[in-house]
Amino acid sequence: MTTNPFTQSMKDTLPKLAGNDAILKARQAAWAQFEAQGLPSSKLEKFKYTNLSKIALDALNAVPTLHDIPANVVDTFSLGTADVAARIVFINGCFAASLSSQAHLPMGARLWSLTDALKKMPERMTPFFKTDSDESAALTALNNAAAESGVVLWFDPKTKAEKPIEIIQISTDNSFNNIKNIVVLGDDAQLELVETFVAPKEATGWTNSVLHTQLGDHAQFKHYRTQRELGTTTNTAQTFAVLGTGSQFKTVCLDSGASLSRYEVDTQFMGAFGNMQLDGVTLASKNQHADITCNTVHDATDCDTNITYHNVVAGSARSVFQGKFHVKPDAQRTNDNMQCKNLLLSPTAKAESKPELEIHADDVKCAHGSTTGSLNAEHLFYLTARGIPEKIAKSMLIHGFVHEALDEINNEKVHQLFIDTADQWLDTFEGNSNDHDS
């Protein structure tokens, strides 16, 4: 049997990757699982609406190369080195030292490359390479097997970053970019992390990234993620968050790029009185397919979750929202709410919503809802009746729908970066009369 170049390249690379015996065994087991399961298809319930089996692995370069990108280009989608505690830039999965900086890290915060962390403290890294045996865990298995690029952020108890840390991942060609980032916050530590995915129009690669987050008791983690790849790229990403007692995890997401994208957020409450808030926006047009999947597991009492997603879908694009709350028997007084709002701007646009509850405790408040429709006719009439041209009125309503979710970003500079990104997409969309109803 002939082995495709991607598979052969991966097999040649795996034995050379960093890690102790336990991690190397975990990598080998993960690769065996990925080979056995293959890319997830719509036959799996978790991927019912998103078929990843059509990714052409043999068209990907499994050994990425670092391309030169001018610093002023990176600055256009960055907060700027003066406004961050650290900026870490990857180009095609390769660390770009000349574009990165960690000049403002606080005392008690340490930042290593994933490779250095695997060499210096492999025992601490081992838990992040364990793969669930679930049949839908192929993306995690692939990430665990091949992870070489990435960073580890380790905050001692009570350490606070006054400025955000920024991770920028740039795809420029047909590379397979497999990145694992790890964030560990000690008790009462605080961090804002801005994660950005970008690609030019000529890019055709696949980025498969994982962010592991462990929050100590009363730690606070704010995660702002934007995916704005312009090429015919594939972007799959997962965030795994484990929350301690009284910890807070707040995340705001903006997805407006890639031909095929899937972002999964898995949250597990391990201590009481934890809080998780997720606000997100998907902007999809033409033939884009954008999937957001959220899984929340409650193992402790008195925890709250609030998830609100806004999807704007135009052309022949398709958005997917899947959300599940799993409340275990001892997780009494859980308070969860999940809402998905879909705005369809063309007759051929599609939005799939699948909220789900699995509750095994009796003292809980769990609610979910989903709405799908076009622009509100009454709101449009209200604006046009006051002399506002219909085209401008529609634009105002769409912008307001998007900004509502992004206004949950508390950091002013991060908020402006996300608003500018969304407005750029909306301005481009509104200028293309073939992509929506006039």
Short mmCIF file of C-alpha atoms in Angstrom, two decimals:
data_model
loop_
_atom_site.label_atom_id
_atom_site.label_comp_id
_atom_site.label_asym_id
_atom_site.label_seq_id
_atom_site.Cartn_x
_atom_site.Cartn_y
_atom_site.Cartn_z
CA MET A 1 0.00 0.00 0.00
CA THR A 2 1.35 3.44 -0.92
CA THR A 3 1.62 5.91 1.98
CA ASN A 4 0.68 9.49 1.13
CA PRO A 5 3.43 12.12 1.62
CA PHE A 6 1.71 13.72 4.62
CA THR A 7 1.45 10.46 6.55
CA GLN A 8 5.00 9.43 5.70
CA SER A 9 6.37 12.81 6.73
CA MET A 10 4.53 12.60 10.05
CA LYS A 11 5.84 9.11 10.73
CA ASP A 12 9.39 10.28 10.00
CA THR A 13 9.03 13.31 12.29
CA LEU A 14 7.37 11.81 15.38
CA PRO A 15 10.43 9.95 16.77
CA LYS A 16 12.46 13.18 16.62
CA LEU A 17 10.05 15.31 18.70
CA ALA A 18 10.85 16.43 22.24
CA GLY A 19 9.56 14.64 25.34
CA ASN A 20 10.43 11.99 27.89
CA ASP A 21 9.46 8.33 27.53
CA ALA A 22 5.93 8.95 28.83
CA ILE A 23 5.31 11.75 26.37
CA LEU A 24 6.82 9.84 23.46
CA LYS A 25 4.55 6.89 24.26
CA ALA A 26 1.60 9.27 24.44
CA ARG A 27 2.55 10.69 21.05
CA GLN A 28 2.76 7.23 19.50
CA ALA A 29 -0.59 6.22 20.98
CA ALA A 30 -2.17 9.46 19.74
CA TRP A 31 -0.84 8.92 16.22
CA ALA A 32 -2.12 5.34 16.20
CA GLN A 33 -5.53 6.64 17.28
CA PHE A 34 -5.55 9.29 14.54
CA GLU A 35 -4.59 6.72 11.89
CA ALA A 36 -7.35 4.40 13.12
CA GLN A 37 -10.06 7.07 13.30
CA GLY A 38 -9.07 9.29 10.40
CA LEU A 39 -10.41 12.79 9.96
CA PRO A 40 -13.86 13.30 11.53
CA SER A 41 -16.79 12.96 9.15
CA SER A 42 -20.47 13.82 9.44
CA LYS A 43 -21.15 10.21 10.45
CA LEU A 44 -20.07 11.22 13.95
CA GLU A 45 -22.77 12.96 15.97
CA LYS A 46 -20.34 15.60 17.22
CA PHE A 47 -19.44 16.43 13.61
CA LYS A 48 -22.93 15.97 12.20
CA TYR A 49 -22.87 19.34 10.43
CA THR A 50 -19.13 19.61 9.72
CA ASN A 51 -17.36 17.08 7.55
CA LEU A 52 -13.59 17.33 7.95
CA SER A 53 -12.82 14.13 6.07
CA LYS A 54 -12.63 16.13 2.84
CA ILE A 55 -9.40 17.85 3.95
CA ALA A 56 -6.80 16.87 1.36
CA LEU A 57 -3.87 15.82 3.53
CA ASP A 58 -1.68 14.94 0.56
CA ALA A 59 -1.88 18.58 -0.61
CA LEU A 60 -0.37 19.85 2.65
CA ASN A 61 3.26 20.47 3.48
CA ALA A 62 3.85 18.63 6.78
CA VAL A 63 7.25 20.30 7.25
CA PRO A 64 6.44 24.04 7.43
CA THR A 65 8.96 26.75 6.65
CA LEU A 66 9.40 30.16 8.24
CA HIS A 67 8.63 32.93 5.75
CA ASP A 68 9.71 36.55 6.18
CA ILE A 69 6.92 38.97 7.02
CA PRO A 70 7.68 42.67 7.64
CA ALA A 71 7.02 43.88 11.18
CA ASN A 72 4.77 46.69 9.94
CA VAL A 73 2.48 44.09 8.33
CA VAL A 74 2.18 42.17 11.60
CA ASP A 75 1.42 45.42 13.41
CA THR A 76 -1.75 45.86 11.32
CA PHE A 77 -3.45 42.96 13.13
CA SER A 78 -1.61 43.27 16.45
CA LEU A 79 -2.06 45.38 19.57
CA GLY A 80 1.56 46.47 19.17
CA THR A 81 4.50 45.48 21.35
CA ALA A 82 4.10 48.56 23.57
CA ASP A 83 0.61 47.50 24.64
CA VAL A 84 1.28 43.86 25.50
CA ALA A 85 3.23 42.05 28.18
CA ALA A 86 4.50 39.69 25.48
CA ARG A 87 3.88 39.05 21.79
CA ILE A 88 4.56 35.61 20.36
CA VAL A 89 4.39 35.20 16.58
CA PHE A 90 4.29 31.92 14.66
CA ILE A 91 4.57 31.81 10.86
CA ASN A 92 3.48 28.48 9.39
CA GLY A 93 3.89 26.98 12.84
CA CYS A 94 7.48 28.25 13.15
CA PHE A 95 8.45 30.68 15.92
CA ALA A 96 9.33 34.12 14.50
CA ALA A 97 11.79 35.50 17.06
CA SER A 98 12.34 38.82 15.27
CA LEU A 99 8.62 39.63 15.47
CA SER A 100 8.16 38.49 19.06
CA SER A 101 8.81 40.16 22.40
CA GLN A 102 8.37 39.42 26.09
CA ALA A 103 9.76 42.63 27.55
CA HIS A 104 6.88 43.36 29.92
CA LEU A 105 6.20 40.00 31.59
CA PRO A 106 5.41 40.46 35.29
CA MET A 107 7.40 38.92 38.11
CA GLY A 108 6.12 35.43 38.78
CA ALA A 109 5.26 34.78 35.12
CA ARG A 110 7.32 32.43 32.99
CA LEU A 111 7.13 31.84 29.27
CA TRP A 112 8.78 28.93 27.51
CA SER A 113 8.57 27.48 24.05
CA LEU A 114 6.75 24.14 24.07
CA THR A 115 9.97 22.38 23.09
CA ASP A 116 11.92 23.97 25.97
CA ALA A 117 9.15 23.11 28.44
CA LEU A 118 9.17 19.49 27.27
CA LYS A 119 12.90 19.36 27.94
CA LYS A 120 12.92 21.24 31.26
CA MET A 121 9.80 19.84 32.96
CA PRO A 122 8.40 16.89 30.99
CA GLU A 123 6.52 15.55 34.03
CA ARG A 124 4.44 18.73 34.20
CA MET A 125 3.74 18.57 30.47
CA THR A 126 2.65 14.90 30.35
CA PRO A 127 -1.03 15.53 31.32
CA PHE A 128 -1.42 17.82 28.30
CA PHE A 129 -0.58 15.00 25.90
CA LYS A 130 -3.24 12.55 27.02
CA THR A 131 -5.84 11.76 24.37
CA ASP A 132 -9.45 10.84 25.10
CA SER A 133 -10.35 7.52 23.51
CA ASP A 134 -13.63 8.98 22.23
CA GLU A 135 -14.21 8.33 18.54
CA SER A 136 -14.51 12.07 17.85
CA ALA A 137 -11.12 12.96 19.39
CA ALA A 138 -9.08 12.62 16.19
CA LEU A 139 -8.14 16.32 16.03
CA THR A 140 -6.83 16.22 19.60
CA ALA A 141 -4.98 13.00 18.85
CA LEU A 142 -3.29 14.57 15.84
CA ASN A 143 -2.33 17.63 17.87
CA ASN A 144 -0.89 15.53 20.69
CA ALA A 145 1.06 13.33 18.29
CA ALA A 146 2.66 16.11 16.27
CA ALA A 147 2.81 19.10 18.65
CA GLU A 148 6.19 20.78 18.37
CA SER A 149 5.33 24.48 18.13
CA GLY A 150 3.65 26.47 20.85
CA VAL A 151 4.24 28.27 24.12
CA VAL A 152 3.78 27.51 27.81
CA LEU A 153 2.66 30.35 30.09
CA TRP A 154 3.06 29.59 33.79
CA PHE A 155 1.84 32.12 36.37
CA ASP A 156 2.71 31.72 40.05
CA PRO A 157 -0.08 32.37 42.60
CA LYS A 158 -1.24 36.01 42.78
CA THR A 159 0.73 36.94 39.64
CA LYS A 160 -1.10 39.52 37.55
CA ALA A 161 -0.27 40.69 34.03
CA GLU A 162 -1.15 44.37 33.70
CA LYS A 163 -1.12 44.07 29.90
CA PRO A 164 -2.41 41.28 27.64
CA ILE A 165 -0.21 38.56 26.19
CA GLU A 166 -0.66 38.15 22.46
CA ILE A 167 -0.19 35.00 20.35
CA ILE A 168 -0.36 35.52 16.57
CA GLN A 169 -0.47 32.55 14.22
CA ILE A 170 0.09 33.31 10.53
CA SER A 171 -0.40 30.84 7.68
CA THR A 172 1.12 31.86 4.34
CA ASP A 173 1.10 28.75 2.15
CA ASN A 174 -0.08 25.12 2.12
CA SER A 175 1.54 24.20 5.43
CA PHE A 176 0.06 21.98 8.11
CA ASN A 177 0.43 24.09 11.25
CA ASN A 178 -0.01 22.05 14.42
CA ILE A 179 0.31 24.21 17.53
CA LYS A 180 -0.19 23.49 21.23
CA ASN A 181 -0.32 26.38 23.73
CA ILE A 182 -0.57 25.83 27.48
CA VAL A 183 -1.67 28.34 30.13
CA VAL A 184 -1.41 27.50 33.84
CA LEU A 185 -2.57 30.12 36.34
CA GLY A 186 -1.86 29.66 40.03
CA ASP A 187 -4.34 30.63 42.74
CA ASP A 188 -5.52 34.26 42.43
CA ALA A 189 -3.46 34.83 39.26
CA GLN A 190 -4.83 36.99 36.44
CA LEU A 191 -4.19 37.03 32.68
CA GLU A 192 -5.66 38.40 29.46
CA LEU A 193 -4.66 36.42 26.36
CA VAL A 194 -5.30 37.59 22.80
CA GLU A 195 -5.07 34.84 20.19
CA THR A 196 -5.10 35.82 16.50
CA PHE A 197 -5.16 33.63 13.37
CA VAL A 198 -4.44 35.31 10.03
CA ALA A 199 -3.65 34.26 6.45
CA PRO A 200 -3.36 36.04 3.08
CA LYS A 201 -5.67 35.23 0.17
CA GLU A 202 -3.18 32.87 -1.47
CA ALA A 203 -2.88 30.59 1.59
CA THR A 204 -4.29 27.05 1.36
CA GLY A 205 -2.96 25.42 4.53
CA TRP A 206 -4.52 23.85 7.61
CA THR A 207 -3.98 25.12 11.15
CA ASN A 208 -4.87 22.65 13.91
CA SER A 209 -4.33 24.33 17.28
CA VAL A 210 -5.07 23.44 20.89
CA LEU A 211 -5.07 25.73 23.92
CA HIS A 212 -4.92 24.03 27.33
CA THR A 213 -5.90 26.18 30.30
CA GLN A 214 -5.72 25.28 33.99
CA LEU A 215 -7.06 27.85 36.44
CA GLY A 216 -6.17 27.69 40.13
CA ASP A 217 -8.58 28.74 42.85
CA HIS A 218 -9.94 32.26 42.29
CA ALA A 219 -7.79 32.75 39.18
CA GLN A 220 -9.13 35.01 36.42
CA PHE A 221 -8.52 34.28 32.75
CA LYS A 222 -9.82 36.38 29.86
CA HIS A 223 -9.31 34.87 26.42
CA TYR A 224 -9.97 36.92 23.29
CA ARG A 225 -9.74 34.97 20.04
CA THR A 226 -10.07 36.18 16.45
CA GLN A 227 -9.77 34.04 13.32
CA ARG A 228 -9.49 36.13 10.15
CA GLU A 229 -7.76 33.92 7.58
CA LEU A 230 -8.41 35.23 4.07
CA GLY A 231 -7.24 32.25 2.03
CA THR A 232 -8.96 28.99 1.14
CA THR A 233 -7.65 27.65 4.42
CA THR A 234 -8.91 25.22 7.04
CA ASN A 235 -8.78 26.24 10.68
CA THR A 236 -9.60 23.82 13.48
CA ALA A 237 -9.02 24.85 17.08
CA GLN A 238 -9.87 23.62 20.54
CA THR A 239 -9.72 25.25 23.96
CA PHE A 240 -9.73 23.00 27.01
CA ALA A 241 -10.35 24.91 30.25
CA VAL A 242 -10.27 23.36 33.73
CA LEU A 243 -11.56 25.69 36.46
CA GLY A 244 -10.72 25.59 40.16
CA THR A 245 -12.80 26.92 43.05
CA GLY A 246 -14.06 30.45 42.49
CA SER A 247 -12.15 30.86 39.22
CA GLN A 248 -13.42 32.91 36.30
CA PHE A 249 -13.04 32.15 32.61
CA LYS A 250 -14.27 34.75 30.15
CA THR A 251 -13.82 34.35 26.41
CA VAL A 252 -14.88 36.42 23.40
CA CYS A 253 -14.51 34.97 19.89
CA LEU A 254 -14.68 36.50 16.42
CA ASP A 255 -14.52 34.17 13.41
CA SER A 256 -14.61 35.79 9.98
CA GLY A 257 -12.14 33.80 7.88
CA ALA A 258 -11.09 30.41 6.47
CA SER A 259 -13.10 28.41 3.97
CA LEU A 260 -13.69 25.72 6.59
CA SER A 261 -13.42 26.40 10.31
CA ARG A 262 -14.34 24.66 13.53
CA TYR A 263 -13.72 25.98 17.03
CA GLU A 264 -14.51 23.89 20.08
CA VAL A 265 -14.54 25.14 23.68
CA ASP A 266 -14.55 22.46 26.39
CA THR A 267 -14.95 23.73 29.95
CA GLN A 268 -14.82 21.64 33.10
CA PHE A 269 -15.75 22.98 36.54
CA MET A 270 -13.68 21.12 39.14
CA GLY A 271 -14.29 23.52 42.05
CA ALA A 272 -17.36 25.29 43.44
CA PHE A 273 -18.42 28.86 42.63
CA GLY A 274 -16.71 28.99 39.25
CA ASN A 275 -17.91 31.16 36.39
CA MET A 276 -17.60 30.84 32.62
CA GLN A 277 -18.82 33.41 30.09
CA LEU A 278 -18.53 33.00 26.33
CA ASP A 279 -19.62 35.64 23.82
CA GLY A 280 -18.94 35.12 20.14
CA VAL A 281 -19.55 36.29 16.60
CA THR A 282 -19.33 34.35 13.35
CA LEU A 283 -19.23 36.28 10.07
CA ALA A 284 -19.58 33.97 7.07
CA SER A 285 -20.22 34.69 3.40
CA LYS A 286 -19.80 33.14 -0.06
CA ASN A 287 -19.24 29.39 0.52
CA GLN A 288 -17.66 29.53 3.96
CA HIS A 289 -18.47 26.91 6.59
CA ALA A 290 -18.02 27.99 10.23
CA ASP A 291 -18.66 25.73 13.23
CA ILE A 292 -18.62 26.68 16.93
CA THR A 293 -19.06 23.84 19.42
CA CYS A 294 -19.22 24.29 23.20
CA ASN A 295 -19.17 21.53 25.82
CA THR A 296 -19.50 22.41 29.51
CA VAL A 297 -19.15 19.78 32.24
CA HIS A 298 -20.11 20.52 35.84
CA ASP A 299 -18.35 18.42 38.49
CA ALA A 300 -18.83 20.93 41.33
CA THR A 301 -21.63 22.89 42.98
CA ASP A 302 -22.68 26.52 42.58
CA CYS A 303 -21.15 27.25 39.16
CA ASP A 304 -22.48 29.53 36.44
CA THR A 305 -22.17 29.47 32.64
CA ASN A 306 -23.45 32.05 30.18
CA ILE A 307 -22.97 31.46 26.44
CA THR A 308 -24.25 33.87 23.79
CA TYR A 309 -23.38 33.54 20.10
CA HIS A 310 -24.26 35.82 17.19
CA ASN A 311 -23.95 34.39 13.66
CA VAL A 312 -24.17 36.55 10.53
CA VAL A 313 -24.51 34.34 7.45
CA ALA A 314 -24.64 35.54 3.84
CA GLY A 315 -24.22 34.17 0.32
CA SER A 316 -24.25 30.36 0.36
CA ALA A 317 -22.37 30.16 3.64
CA ARG A 318 -23.29 27.89 6.54
CA SER A 319 -22.86 28.45 10.26
CA VAL A 320 -23.07 25.77 12.94
CA PHE A 321 -23.63 26.24 16.66
CA GLN A 322 -23.59 23.25 18.98
CA GLY A 323 -23.74 23.65 22.74
CA LYS A 324 -24.08 21.14 25.55
CA PHE A 325 -24.39 21.51 29.32
CA HIS A 326 -23.57 18.33 31.24
CA VAL A 327 -24.50 18.62 34.92
CA LYS A 328 -23.36 15.72 37.08
CA PRO A 329 -25.27 14.47 40.16
CA ASP A 330 -23.24 16.41 42.74
CA ALA A 331 -23.25 19.68 40.80
CA GLN A 332 -26.21 21.20 42.64
CA ARG A 333 -27.21 24.85 42.20
CA THR A 334 -25.76 25.03 38.71
CA ASN A 335 -26.97 28.07 36.77
CA ASP A 336 -26.45 27.82 32.99
CA ASN A 337 -27.79 29.78 30.05
CA MET A 338 -27.11 29.33 26.33
CA GLN A 339 -28.39 31.51 23.49
CA CYS A 340 -27.66 31.43 19.75
CA LYS A 341 -28.88 34.21 17.45
CA ASN A 342 -28.63 33.66 13.70
CA LEU A 343 -28.99 36.50 11.21
CA LEU A 344 -29.45 35.29 7.62
CA LEU A 345 -28.72 37.84 4.90
CA SER A 346 -29.49 35.79 1.78
CA PRO A 347 -31.99 33.10 0.74
CA THR A 348 -29.21 30.52 0.33
CA ALA A 349 -27.52 31.12 3.68
CA LYS A 350 -27.92 28.37 6.30
CA ALA A 351 -27.61 28.28 10.08
CA GLU A 352 -27.67 25.10 12.15
CA SER A 353 -28.27 25.24 15.90
CA LYS A 354 -28.14 22.30 18.26
CA PRO A 355 -28.42 23.16 21.98
CA GLU A 356 -28.37 20.19 24.35
CA LEU A 357 -28.86 19.57 28.08
CA GLU A 358 -27.79 16.52 30.08
CA ILE A 359 -28.80 17.09 33.70
CA HIS A 360 -28.32 14.61 36.55
CA ALA A 361 -28.86 17.02 39.47
CA ASP A 362 -32.23 18.27 40.71
CA ASP A 363 -31.42 21.76 42.02
CA VAL A 364 -30.33 23.53 38.83
CA LYS A 365 -31.34 26.32 36.48
CA CYS A 366 -30.45 25.51 32.87
CA ALA A 367 -31.90 27.24 29.83
CA HIS A 368 -31.18 27.40 26.14
CA GLY A 369 -32.63 29.13 23.11
CA SER A 370 -32.02 29.76 19.44
CA THR A 371 -33.43 32.27 16.96
CA THR A 372 -32.97 32.42 13.20
CA GLY A 373 -34.22 35.06 10.82
CA SER A 374 -33.52 38.05 8.61
CA LEU A 375 -33.28 41.70 9.65
CA ASN A 376 -36.16 42.84 11.85
CA ALA A 377 -38.73 44.51 9.59
CA GLU A 378 -40.05 46.75 12.38
CA HIS A 379 -36.57 48.02 13.25
CA LEU A 380 -35.86 48.65 9.57
CA PHE A 381 -39.13 50.53 9.15
CA TYR A 382 -38.40 52.62 12.24
CA LEU A 383 -35.09 53.80 10.77
CA THR A 384 -36.28 54.38 7.19
CA ALA A 385 -39.36 56.25 8.45
CA ARG A 386 -36.96 58.76 9.98
CA GLY A 387 -35.27 59.47 6.69
CA ILE A 388 -32.39 57.01 6.88
CA PRO A 389 -31.79 55.35 3.49
CA GLU A 390 -32.62 51.64 3.50
CA LYS A 391 -29.06 50.53 2.68
CA ILE A 392 -27.63 52.55 5.56
CA ALA A 393 -30.40 51.37 7.89
CA LYS A 394 -29.61 47.74 7.10
CA SER A 395 -25.94 48.41 7.74
CA MET A 396 -26.70 50.00 11.11
CA LEU A 397 -28.76 46.99 12.20
CA ILE A 398 -26.10 44.47 11.13
CA HIS A 399 -23.31 46.41 12.82
CA GLY A 400 -25.38 46.71 15.99
CA PHE A 401 -26.07 42.95 16.01
CA VAL A 402 -22.33 42.21 15.77
CA HIS A 403 -21.11 44.91 18.16
CA GLU A 404 -23.49 43.72 20.88
CA ALA A 405 -21.40 40.60 21.43
CA LEU A 406 -18.01 42.30 21.02
CA ASP A 407 -18.93 44.96 23.57
CA GLU A 408 -18.36 42.28 26.22
CA ILE A 409 -14.61 42.89 25.78
CA ASN A 410 -13.52 45.02 28.75
CA ASN A 411 -10.05 45.93 27.49
CA GLU A 412 -10.41 49.09 25.40
CA LYS A 413 -7.54 48.39 22.99
CA VAL A 414 -8.57 44.77 22.46
CA HIS A 415 -12.18 45.86 21.98
CA GLN A 416 -11.16 48.34 19.29
CA LEU A 417 -9.03 45.71 17.51
CA PHE A 418 -12.02 43.35 17.36
CA ILE A 419 -14.44 46.08 16.28
CA ASP A 420 -12.06 47.15 13.50
CA THR A 421 -11.74 43.52 12.34
CA ALA A 422 -15.51 43.01 12.29
CA ASP A 423 -16.17 46.35 10.58
CA GLN A 424 -13.60 45.58 7.89
CA TRP A 425 -15.44 42.34 7.09
CA LEU A 426 -18.83 44.05 7.17
CA ASP A 427 -17.67 46.90 4.91
CA THR A 428 -16.30 44.38 2.39
CA PHE A 429 -19.50 42.35 2.55
CA GLU A 430 -21.75 45.38 2.11
CA GLY A 431 -19.73 46.42 -0.92
CA ASN A 432 -20.45 43.09 -2.61
CA SER A 433 -24.04 43.34 -3.80
CA ASN A 434 -23.98 39.77 -5.15
CA ASP A 435 -23.56 38.27 -1.70
CA HIS A 436 -26.80 39.44 -0.15
CA ASP A 437 -30.23 40.79 -0.83
CA SER A 438 -30.30 44.48 -1.67
#
